[in-house]
mmCIF file of C-alpha atoms in Angstrom:
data_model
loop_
_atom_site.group_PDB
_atom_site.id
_atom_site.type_symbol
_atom_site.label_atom_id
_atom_site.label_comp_id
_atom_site.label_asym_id
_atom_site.label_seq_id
_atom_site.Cartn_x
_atom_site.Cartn_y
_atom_site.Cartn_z
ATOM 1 C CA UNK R 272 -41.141 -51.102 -4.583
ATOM 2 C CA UNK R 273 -42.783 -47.479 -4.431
ATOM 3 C CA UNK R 274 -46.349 -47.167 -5.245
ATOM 4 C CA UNK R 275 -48.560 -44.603 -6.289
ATOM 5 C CA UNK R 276 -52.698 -44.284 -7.207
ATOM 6 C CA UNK R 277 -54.466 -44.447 -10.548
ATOM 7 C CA UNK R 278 -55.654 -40.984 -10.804
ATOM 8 C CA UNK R 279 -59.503 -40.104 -8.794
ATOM 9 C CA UNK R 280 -59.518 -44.018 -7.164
ATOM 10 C CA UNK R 281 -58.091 -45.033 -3.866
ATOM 11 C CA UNK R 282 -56.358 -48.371 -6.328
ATOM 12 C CA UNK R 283 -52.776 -48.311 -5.350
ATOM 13 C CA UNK R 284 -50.600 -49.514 -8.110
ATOM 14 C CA UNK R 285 -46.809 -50.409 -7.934
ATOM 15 C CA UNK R 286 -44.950 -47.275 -10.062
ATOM 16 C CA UNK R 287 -43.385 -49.892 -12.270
ATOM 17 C CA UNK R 288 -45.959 -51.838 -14.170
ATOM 18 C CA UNK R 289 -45.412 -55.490 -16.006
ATOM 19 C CA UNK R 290 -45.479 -55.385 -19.309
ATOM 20 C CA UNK R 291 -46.257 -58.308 -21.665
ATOM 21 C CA UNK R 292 -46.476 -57.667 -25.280
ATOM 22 C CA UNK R 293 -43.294 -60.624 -26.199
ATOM 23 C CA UNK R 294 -45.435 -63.245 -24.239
ATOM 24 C CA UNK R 295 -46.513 -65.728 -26.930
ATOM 25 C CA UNK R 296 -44.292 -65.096 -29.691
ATOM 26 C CA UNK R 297 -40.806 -63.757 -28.014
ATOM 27 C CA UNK R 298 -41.388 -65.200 -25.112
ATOM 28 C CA UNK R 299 -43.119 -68.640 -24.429
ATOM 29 C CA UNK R 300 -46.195 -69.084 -21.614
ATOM 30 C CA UNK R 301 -43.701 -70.648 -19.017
ATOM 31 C CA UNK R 302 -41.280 -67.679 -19.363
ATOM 32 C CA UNK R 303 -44.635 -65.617 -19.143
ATOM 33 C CA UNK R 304 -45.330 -67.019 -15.731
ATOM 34 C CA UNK R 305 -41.793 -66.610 -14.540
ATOM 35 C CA UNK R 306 -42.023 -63.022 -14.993
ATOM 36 C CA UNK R 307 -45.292 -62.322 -13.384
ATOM 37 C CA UNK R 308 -43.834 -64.792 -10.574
ATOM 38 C CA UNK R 309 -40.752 -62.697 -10.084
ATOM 39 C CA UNK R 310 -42.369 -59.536 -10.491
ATOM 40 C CA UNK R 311 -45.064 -59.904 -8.337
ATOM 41 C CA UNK R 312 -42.570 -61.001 -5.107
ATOM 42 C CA UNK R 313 -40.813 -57.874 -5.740
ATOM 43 C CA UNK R 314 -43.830 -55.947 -5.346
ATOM 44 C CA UNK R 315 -45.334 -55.148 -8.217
ATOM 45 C CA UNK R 316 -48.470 -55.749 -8.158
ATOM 46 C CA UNK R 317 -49.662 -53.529 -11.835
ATOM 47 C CA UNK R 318 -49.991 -55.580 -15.000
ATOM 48 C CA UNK R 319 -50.620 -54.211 -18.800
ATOM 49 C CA UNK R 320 -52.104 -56.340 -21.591
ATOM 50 C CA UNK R 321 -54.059 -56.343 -24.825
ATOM 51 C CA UNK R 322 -56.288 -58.106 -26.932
ATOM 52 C CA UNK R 323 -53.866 -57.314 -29.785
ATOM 53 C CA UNK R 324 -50.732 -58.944 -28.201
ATOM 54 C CA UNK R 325 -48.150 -60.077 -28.643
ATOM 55 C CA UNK R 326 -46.591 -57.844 -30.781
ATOM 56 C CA UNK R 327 -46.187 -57.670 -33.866
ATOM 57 C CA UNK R 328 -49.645 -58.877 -34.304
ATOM 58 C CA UNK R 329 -50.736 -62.109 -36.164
ATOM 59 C CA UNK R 330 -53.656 -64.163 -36.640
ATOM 60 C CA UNK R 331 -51.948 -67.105 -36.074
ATOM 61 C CA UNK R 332 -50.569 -65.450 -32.042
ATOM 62 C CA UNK R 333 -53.926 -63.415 -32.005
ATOM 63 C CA UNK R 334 -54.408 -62.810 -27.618
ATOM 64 C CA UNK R 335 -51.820 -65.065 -26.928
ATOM 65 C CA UNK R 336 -50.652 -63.137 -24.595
ATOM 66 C CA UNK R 337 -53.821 -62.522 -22.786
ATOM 67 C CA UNK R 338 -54.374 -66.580 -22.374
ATOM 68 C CA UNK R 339 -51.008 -66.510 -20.708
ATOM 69 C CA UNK R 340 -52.210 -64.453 -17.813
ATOM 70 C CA UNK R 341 -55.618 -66.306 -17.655
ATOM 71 C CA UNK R 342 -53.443 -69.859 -17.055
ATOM 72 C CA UNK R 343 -51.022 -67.990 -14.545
ATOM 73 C CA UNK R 344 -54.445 -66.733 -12.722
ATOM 74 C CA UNK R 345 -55.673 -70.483 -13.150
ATOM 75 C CA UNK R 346 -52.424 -71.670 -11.707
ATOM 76 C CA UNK R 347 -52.140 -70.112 -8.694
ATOM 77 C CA UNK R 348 -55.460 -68.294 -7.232
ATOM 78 C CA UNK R 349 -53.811 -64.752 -7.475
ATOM 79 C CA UNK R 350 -55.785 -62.615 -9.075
ATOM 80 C CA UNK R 351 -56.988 -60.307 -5.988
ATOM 81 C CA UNK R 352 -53.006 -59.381 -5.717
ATOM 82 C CA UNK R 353 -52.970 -57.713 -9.374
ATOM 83 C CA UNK R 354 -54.196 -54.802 -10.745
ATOM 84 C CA UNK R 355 -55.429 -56.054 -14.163
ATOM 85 C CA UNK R 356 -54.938 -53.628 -17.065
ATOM 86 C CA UNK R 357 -56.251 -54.814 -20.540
ATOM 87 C CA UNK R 358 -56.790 -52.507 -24.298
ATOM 88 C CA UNK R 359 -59.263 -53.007 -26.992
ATOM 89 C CA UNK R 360 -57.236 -53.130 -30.751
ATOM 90 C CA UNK R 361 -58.458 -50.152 -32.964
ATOM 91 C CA UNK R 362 -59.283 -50.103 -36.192
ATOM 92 C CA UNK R 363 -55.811 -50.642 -38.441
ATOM 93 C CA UNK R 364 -54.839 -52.481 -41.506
ATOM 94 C CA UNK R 365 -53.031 -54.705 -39.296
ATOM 95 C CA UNK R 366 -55.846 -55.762 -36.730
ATOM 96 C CA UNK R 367 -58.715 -56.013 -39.638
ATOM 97 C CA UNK R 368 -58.289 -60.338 -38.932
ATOM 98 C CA UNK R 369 -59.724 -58.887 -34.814
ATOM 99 C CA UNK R 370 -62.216 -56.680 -36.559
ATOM 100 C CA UNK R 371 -63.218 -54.194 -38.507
ATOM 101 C CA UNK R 372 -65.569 -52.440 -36.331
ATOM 102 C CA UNK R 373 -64.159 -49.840 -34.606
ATOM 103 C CA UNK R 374 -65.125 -48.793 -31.722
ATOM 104 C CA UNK R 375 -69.136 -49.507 -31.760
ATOM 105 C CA UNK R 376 -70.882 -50.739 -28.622
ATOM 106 C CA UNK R 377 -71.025 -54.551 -30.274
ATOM 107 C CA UNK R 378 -67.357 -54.446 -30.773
ATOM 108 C CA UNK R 379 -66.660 -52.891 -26.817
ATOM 109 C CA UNK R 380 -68.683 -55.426 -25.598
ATOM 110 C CA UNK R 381 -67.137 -58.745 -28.046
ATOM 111 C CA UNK R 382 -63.669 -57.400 -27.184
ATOM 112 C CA UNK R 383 -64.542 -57.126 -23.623
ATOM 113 C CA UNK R 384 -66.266 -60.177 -23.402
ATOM 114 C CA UNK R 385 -62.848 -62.249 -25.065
ATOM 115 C CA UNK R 386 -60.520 -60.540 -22.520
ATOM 116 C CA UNK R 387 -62.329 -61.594 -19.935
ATOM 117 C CA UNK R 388 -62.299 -64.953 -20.960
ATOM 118 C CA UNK R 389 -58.709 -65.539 -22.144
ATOM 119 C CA UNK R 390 -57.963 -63.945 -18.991
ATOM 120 C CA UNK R 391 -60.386 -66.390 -17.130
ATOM 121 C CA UNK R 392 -61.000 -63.289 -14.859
ATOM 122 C CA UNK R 393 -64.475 -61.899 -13.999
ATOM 123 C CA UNK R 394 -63.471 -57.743 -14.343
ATOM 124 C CA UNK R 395 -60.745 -56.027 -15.293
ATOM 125 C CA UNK R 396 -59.912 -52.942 -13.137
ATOM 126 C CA UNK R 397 -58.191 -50.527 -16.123
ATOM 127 C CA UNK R 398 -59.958 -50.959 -19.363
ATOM 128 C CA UNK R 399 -57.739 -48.976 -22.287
ATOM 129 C CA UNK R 400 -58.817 -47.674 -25.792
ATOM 130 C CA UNK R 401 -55.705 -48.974 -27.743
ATOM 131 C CA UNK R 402 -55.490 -46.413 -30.142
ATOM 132 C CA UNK R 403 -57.951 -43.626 -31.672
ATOM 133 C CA UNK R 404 -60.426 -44.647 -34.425
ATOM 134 C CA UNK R 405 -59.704 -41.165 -36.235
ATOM 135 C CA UNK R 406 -56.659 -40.545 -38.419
ATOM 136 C CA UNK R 407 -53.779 -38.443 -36.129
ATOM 137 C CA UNK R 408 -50.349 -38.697 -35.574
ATOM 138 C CA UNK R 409 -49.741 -41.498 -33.232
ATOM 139 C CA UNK R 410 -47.320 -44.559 -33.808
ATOM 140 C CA UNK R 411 -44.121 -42.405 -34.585
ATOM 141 C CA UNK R 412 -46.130 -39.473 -36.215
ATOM 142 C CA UNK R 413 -44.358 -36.569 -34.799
ATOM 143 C CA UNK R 414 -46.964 -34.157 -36.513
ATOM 144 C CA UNK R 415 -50.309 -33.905 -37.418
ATOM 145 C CA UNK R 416 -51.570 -33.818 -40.414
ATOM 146 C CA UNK R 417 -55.097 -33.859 -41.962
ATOM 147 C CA UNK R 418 -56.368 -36.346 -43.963
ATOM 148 C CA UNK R 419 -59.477 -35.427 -46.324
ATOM 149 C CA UNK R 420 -60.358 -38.969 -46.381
ATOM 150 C CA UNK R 421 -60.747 -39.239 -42.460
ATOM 151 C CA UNK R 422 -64.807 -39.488 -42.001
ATOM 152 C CA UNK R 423 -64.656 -40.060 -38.640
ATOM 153 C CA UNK R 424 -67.672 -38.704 -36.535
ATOM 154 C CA UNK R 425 -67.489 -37.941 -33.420
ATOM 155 C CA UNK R 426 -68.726 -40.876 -31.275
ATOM 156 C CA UNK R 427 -67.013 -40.076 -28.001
ATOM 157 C CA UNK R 428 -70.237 -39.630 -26.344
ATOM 158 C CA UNK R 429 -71.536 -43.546 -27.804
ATOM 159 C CA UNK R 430 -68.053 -45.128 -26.267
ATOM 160 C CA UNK R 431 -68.371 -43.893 -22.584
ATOM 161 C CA UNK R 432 -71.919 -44.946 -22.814
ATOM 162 C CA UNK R 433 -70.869 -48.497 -23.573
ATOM 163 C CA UNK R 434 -67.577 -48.819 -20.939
ATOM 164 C CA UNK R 435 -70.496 -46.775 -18.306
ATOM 165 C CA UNK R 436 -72.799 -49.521 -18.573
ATOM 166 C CA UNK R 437 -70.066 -52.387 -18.491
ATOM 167 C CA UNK R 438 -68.535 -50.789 -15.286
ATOM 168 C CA UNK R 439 -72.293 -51.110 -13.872
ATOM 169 C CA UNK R 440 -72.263 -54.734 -14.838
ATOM 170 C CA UNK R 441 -68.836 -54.753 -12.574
ATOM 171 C CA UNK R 442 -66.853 -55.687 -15.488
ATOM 172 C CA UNK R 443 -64.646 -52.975 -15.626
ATOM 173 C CA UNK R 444 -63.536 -50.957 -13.324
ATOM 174 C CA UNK R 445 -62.012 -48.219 -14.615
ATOM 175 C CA UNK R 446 -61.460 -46.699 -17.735
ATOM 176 C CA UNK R 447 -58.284 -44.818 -19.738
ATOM 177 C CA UNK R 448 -56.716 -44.060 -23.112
ATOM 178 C CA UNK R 449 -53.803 -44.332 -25.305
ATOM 179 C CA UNK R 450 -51.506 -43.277 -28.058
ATOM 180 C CA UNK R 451 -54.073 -40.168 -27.496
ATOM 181 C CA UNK R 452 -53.305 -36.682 -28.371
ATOM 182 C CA UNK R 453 -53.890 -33.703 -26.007
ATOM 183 C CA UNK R 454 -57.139 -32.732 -28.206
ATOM 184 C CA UNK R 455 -58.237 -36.403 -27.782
ATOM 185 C CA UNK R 456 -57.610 -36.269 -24.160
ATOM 186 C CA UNK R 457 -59.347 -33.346 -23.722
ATOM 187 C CA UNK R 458 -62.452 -34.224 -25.697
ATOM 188 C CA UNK R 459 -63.059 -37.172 -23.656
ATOM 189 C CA UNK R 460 -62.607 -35.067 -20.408
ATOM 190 C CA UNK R 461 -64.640 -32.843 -21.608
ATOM 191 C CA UNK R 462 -67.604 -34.699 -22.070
ATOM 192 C CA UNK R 463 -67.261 -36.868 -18.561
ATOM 193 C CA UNK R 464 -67.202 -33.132 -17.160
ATOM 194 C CA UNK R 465 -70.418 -32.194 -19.106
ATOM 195 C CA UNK R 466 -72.355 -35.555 -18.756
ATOM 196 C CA UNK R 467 -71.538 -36.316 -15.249
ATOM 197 C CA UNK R 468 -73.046 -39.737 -15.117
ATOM 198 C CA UNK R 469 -70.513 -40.859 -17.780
ATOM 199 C CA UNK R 470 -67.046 -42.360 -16.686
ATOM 200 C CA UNK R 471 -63.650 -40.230 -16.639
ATOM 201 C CA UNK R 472 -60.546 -41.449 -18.267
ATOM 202 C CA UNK R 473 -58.095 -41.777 -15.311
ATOM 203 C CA UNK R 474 -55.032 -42.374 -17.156
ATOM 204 C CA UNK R 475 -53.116 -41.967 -20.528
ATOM 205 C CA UNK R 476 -50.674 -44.385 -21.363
ATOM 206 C CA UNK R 477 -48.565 -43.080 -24.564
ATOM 207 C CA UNK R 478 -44.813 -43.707 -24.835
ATOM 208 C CA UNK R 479 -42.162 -41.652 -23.393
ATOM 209 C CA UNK R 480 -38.450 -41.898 -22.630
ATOM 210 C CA UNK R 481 -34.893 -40.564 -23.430
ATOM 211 C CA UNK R 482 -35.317 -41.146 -26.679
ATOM 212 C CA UNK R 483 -39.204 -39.560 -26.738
ATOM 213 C CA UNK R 484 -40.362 -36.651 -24.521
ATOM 214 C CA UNK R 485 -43.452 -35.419 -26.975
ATOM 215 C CA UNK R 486 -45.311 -35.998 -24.248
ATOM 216 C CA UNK R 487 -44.071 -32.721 -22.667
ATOM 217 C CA UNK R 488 -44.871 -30.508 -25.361
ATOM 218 C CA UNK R 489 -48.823 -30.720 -25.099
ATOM 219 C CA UNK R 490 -49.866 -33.388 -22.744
ATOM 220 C CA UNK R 491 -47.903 -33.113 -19.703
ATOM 221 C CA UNK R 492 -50.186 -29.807 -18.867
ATOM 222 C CA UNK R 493 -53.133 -31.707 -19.362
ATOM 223 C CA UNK R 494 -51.804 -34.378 -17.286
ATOM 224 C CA UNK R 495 -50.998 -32.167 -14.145
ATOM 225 C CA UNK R 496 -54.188 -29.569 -14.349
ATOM 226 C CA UNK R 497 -56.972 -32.573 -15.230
ATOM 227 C CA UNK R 498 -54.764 -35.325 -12.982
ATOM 228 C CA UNK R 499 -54.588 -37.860 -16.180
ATOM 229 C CA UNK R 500 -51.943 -40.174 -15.148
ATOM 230 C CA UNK R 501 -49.324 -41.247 -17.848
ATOM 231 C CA UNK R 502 -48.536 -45.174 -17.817
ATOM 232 C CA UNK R 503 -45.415 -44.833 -19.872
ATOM 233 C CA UNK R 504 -44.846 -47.456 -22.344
ATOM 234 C CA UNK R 505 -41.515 -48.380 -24.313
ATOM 235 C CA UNK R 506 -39.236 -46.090 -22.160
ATOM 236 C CA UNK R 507 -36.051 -48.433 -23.353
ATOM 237 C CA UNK R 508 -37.374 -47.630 -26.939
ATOM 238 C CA UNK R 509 -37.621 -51.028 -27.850
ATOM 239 C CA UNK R 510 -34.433 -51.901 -25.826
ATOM 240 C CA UNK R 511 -32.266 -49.472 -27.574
ATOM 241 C CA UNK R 512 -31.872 -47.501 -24.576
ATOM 242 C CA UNK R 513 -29.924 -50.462 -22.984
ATOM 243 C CA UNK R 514 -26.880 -49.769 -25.347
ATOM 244 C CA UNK R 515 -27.231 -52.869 -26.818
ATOM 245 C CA UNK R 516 -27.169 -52.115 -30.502
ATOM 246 C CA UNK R 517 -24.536 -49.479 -29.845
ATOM 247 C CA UNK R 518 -21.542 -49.396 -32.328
ATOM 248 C CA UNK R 519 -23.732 -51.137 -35.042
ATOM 249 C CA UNK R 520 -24.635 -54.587 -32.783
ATOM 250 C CA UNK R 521 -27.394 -56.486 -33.584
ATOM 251 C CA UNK R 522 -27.634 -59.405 -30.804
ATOM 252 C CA UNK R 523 -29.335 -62.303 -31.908
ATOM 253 C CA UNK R 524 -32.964 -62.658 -30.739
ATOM 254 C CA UNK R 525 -33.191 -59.061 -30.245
ATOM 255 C CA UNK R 526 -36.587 -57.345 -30.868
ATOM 256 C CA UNK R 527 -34.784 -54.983 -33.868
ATOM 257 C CA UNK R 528 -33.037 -58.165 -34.991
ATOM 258 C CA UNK R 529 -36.364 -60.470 -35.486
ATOM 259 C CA UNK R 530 -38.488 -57.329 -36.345
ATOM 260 C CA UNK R 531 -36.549 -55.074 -38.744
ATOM 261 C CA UNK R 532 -39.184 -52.648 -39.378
ATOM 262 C CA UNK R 533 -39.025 -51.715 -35.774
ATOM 263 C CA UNK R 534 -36.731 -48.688 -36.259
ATOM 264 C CA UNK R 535 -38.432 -45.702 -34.195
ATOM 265 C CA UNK R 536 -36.012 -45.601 -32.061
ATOM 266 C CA UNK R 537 -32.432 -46.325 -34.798
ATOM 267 C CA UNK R 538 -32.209 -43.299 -36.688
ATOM 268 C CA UNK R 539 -29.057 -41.765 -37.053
ATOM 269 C CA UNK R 540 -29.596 -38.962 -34.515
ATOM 270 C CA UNK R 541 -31.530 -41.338 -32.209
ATOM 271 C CA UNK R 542 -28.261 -42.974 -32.081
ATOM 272 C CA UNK R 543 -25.822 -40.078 -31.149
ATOM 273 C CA UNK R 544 -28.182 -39.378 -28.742
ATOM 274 C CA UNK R 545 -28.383 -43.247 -26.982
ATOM 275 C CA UNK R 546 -24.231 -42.775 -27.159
ATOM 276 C CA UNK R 547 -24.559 -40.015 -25.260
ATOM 277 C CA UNK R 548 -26.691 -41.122 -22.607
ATOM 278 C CA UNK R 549 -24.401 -43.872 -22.342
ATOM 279 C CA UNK R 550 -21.567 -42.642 -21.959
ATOM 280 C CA UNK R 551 -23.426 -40.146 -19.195
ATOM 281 C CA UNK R 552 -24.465 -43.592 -17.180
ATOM 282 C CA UNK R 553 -20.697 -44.725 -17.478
ATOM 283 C CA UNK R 554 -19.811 -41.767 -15.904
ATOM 284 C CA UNK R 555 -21.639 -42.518 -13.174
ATOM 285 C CA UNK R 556 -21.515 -46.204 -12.901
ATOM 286 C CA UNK R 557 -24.911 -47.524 -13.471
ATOM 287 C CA UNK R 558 -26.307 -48.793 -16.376
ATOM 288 C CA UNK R 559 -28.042 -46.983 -19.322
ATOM 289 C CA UNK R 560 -31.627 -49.420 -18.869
ATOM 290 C CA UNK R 561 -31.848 -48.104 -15.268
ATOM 291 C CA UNK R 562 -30.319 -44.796 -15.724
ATOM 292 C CA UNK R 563 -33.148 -44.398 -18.492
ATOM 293 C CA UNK R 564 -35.810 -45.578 -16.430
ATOM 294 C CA UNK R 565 -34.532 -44.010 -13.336
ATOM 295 C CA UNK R 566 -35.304 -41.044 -15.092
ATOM 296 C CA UNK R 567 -38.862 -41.830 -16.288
ATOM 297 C CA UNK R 568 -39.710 -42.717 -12.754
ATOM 298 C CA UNK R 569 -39.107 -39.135 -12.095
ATOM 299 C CA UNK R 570 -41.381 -37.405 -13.870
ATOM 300 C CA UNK R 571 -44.137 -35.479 -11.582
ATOM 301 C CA UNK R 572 -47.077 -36.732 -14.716
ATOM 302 C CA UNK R 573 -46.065 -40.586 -13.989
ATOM 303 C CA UNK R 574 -48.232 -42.991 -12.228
ATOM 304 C CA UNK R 575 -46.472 -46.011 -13.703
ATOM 305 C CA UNK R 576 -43.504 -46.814 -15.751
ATOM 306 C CA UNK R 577 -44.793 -49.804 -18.126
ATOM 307 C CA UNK R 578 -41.255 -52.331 -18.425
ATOM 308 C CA UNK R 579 -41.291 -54.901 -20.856
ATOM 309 C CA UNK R 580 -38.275 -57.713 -20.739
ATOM 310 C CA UNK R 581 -37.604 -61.037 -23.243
ATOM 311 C CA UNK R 582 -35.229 -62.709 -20.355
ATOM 312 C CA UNK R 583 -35.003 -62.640 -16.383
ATOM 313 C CA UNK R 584 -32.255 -61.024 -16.607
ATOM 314 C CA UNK R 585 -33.220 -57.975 -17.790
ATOM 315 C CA UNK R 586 -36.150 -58.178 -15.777
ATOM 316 C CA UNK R 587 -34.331 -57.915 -13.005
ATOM 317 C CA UNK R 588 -32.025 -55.032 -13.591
ATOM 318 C CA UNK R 589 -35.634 -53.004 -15.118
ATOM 319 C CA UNK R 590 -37.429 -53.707 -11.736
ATOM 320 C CA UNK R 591 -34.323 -52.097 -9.811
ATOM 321 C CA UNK R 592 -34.227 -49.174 -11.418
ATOM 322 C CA UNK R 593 -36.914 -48.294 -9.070
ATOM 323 C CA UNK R 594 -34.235 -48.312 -6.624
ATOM 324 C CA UNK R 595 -31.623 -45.812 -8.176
ATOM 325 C CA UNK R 596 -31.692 -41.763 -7.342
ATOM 326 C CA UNK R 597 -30.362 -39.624 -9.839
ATOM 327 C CA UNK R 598 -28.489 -37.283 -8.494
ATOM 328 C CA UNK R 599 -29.029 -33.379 -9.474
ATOM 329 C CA UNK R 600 -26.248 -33.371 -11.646
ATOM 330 C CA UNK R 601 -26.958 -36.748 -14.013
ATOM 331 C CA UNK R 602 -30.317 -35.076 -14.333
ATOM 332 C CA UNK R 603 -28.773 -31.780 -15.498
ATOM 333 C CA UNK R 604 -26.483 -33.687 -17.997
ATOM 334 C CA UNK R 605 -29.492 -35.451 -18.757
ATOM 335 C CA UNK R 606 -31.406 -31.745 -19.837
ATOM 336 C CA UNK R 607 -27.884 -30.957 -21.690
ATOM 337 C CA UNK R 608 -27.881 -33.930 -24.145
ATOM 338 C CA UNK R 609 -31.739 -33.381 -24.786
ATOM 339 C CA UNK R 610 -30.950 -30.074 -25.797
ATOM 340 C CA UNK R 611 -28.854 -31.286 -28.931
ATOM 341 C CA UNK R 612 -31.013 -33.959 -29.563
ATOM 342 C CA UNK R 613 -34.433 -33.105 -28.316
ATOM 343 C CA UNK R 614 -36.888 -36.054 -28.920
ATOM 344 C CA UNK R 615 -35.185 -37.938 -31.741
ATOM 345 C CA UNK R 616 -37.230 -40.689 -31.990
ATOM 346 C CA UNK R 617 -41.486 -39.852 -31.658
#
């Protein structure tokens, strides 16, 4: 395994990070356990979670996910060895049966307060905002555009208040941010700069792959010049950057096969451009899941490269793409096939 730090600590973190959305509705709590079991003898030592998984969210699976980790911890004493990341659900449609609240110090401190318990875990060491409060183009948005019926008000200040005085309490650790845009980013920088007692946002974790490299265009910057670490998330684009619903497949208890409406990454011109890749990692015998995260693992913004896997199989082969070099001219080909298709899936 290679490892890296979150941004401003001295917390070394394994550059591929568990994730665990499937656990509790794709996958079941002894699979769950199997996976942090495997991962965690191969090194990794960097877990992601949130109060809102699994995914797609339900009442009935609300945190499941989350209680999963807490019985593992139970189970076998091991909580010193992880670096426990965990998100608080913003305010959707779809997450009104968590609450409607926001982001208000009552809700910080209730959604806190669960995680902690379903994780049967004293701290967590990287709390996340899941997603803004405002209206902006996260979730597939690829543009921005303004919505007259956004009242938001700036409470920026109000939040770091609330996560400064739950670090002092030694439940949190540290603090970062997601699906956030670079104006987002910067707003909350800005105000740790100009209130210096408040906490800094160490990391950013947004998706990016293949498939999605919007993160370039206005965050990457930030992320170099203000040291912001990205945790990328979905960088198989919901497994479609394995090949494995090339030439119109749909396996059977795939995530695109139980969830339909997950098509970000299936348009038409997504496709051509998976076929491509494809046939780019055929070229050069390795596979398209590790040629695709080989790639993400390369990226000078990355701190860690969030993997997500249903069976151990996959698993495996995502954990040893940490292992594979591209050479200098996959990663030109690479550039090439971007070109045509430049981000056809955000």
């Amino acid at each position: 395994m290679k490892y890296t730090h979150l941004p401003h600590t001295d917390v070394e973190v394994s550059k591929i990070c568990l994730g665990t959305m499937t656990w509790g509705n794709q996958n079941t709590e002894a699979e769950g356990h199997e996976q942090m079991d495997y991962a965690l003898d191969q090194g990794i030592n960097f877990f992601d979670t949130a109060e809102l998984y699994p995914i797609p969210a339900h009442p009935d699976r609300h945190s499941l996910t989350e209680k999963i980790i807490g019985t593992w911890f139970k189970k076998n004493g091991n909580r010193d060895k992880v670096v426990l990341a965990s998100k608080i659900a913003g305010k959707a449609d779809f997450t009104k049966f968590i609450r409607t609240t926001g982001f208000t110090r009552a809700s910080i401190i209730e959604a806190l307060e669960g995680s902690l318990k379903r994780l049967q875990t004293d701290y967590i060491d990287l709390y996340q905002l899941h997603w803004p409060e405002r209206n902006t183009n996260y979730f597939g948005q690829r543009g921005y555009t303004h919505q007259v019926t956004d009242y938001w008000e700036d409470n920026i200040h109000q939040v770091l208040e609330t996560l400064q005085d739950l670090m002092r309490e030694g439940k949190i650790r540290h603090v970062g941010i997601s699906n956030e845009t670079p104006w987002g980013t910067m707003r909350f920088l800005e105000e740790s700069k100009v209130h210096a007692s408040l906490p800094r946002m160490i990391t950013i974790q947004n998706p990016y792959s293949l498939l999605n490299r919007l993160f370039e265009v206005g965050m990457a910057e930030i992320s170099m010049r203000e040291n912001i670490g990205l945790l990328a998330y979905s960088p198989l684009g919901f497994g479609v950057l394995s090949g494995k619903y090339l030439g119109n497949r749909l396996p059977e208890g795939s995530r695109i096969a139980l969830f339909p409406n997950y098509k970000r990454y299936s348009s038409d011109t997504a496709v051509k451009a998976t076929q491509k890749y494809y046939e780019l990692a055929q070229e050069h015998n390795i596979s398209l899941a590790q040629m695709a995260l080989a790639y993400v693992n390369t990226r000078p913004f990355l701190t860690s490269n969030i993997i997500g896997s249903t069976t151990m199989k996959q698993l495996q082969e995502n954990i040893g793409s940490i292992d594979i070099t591209l050479t200098p001219e996959i990663m030109e080909d690479i550039e090439k096939i971007h070109n045509e298709h430049p981000n056809p899936a955000p």
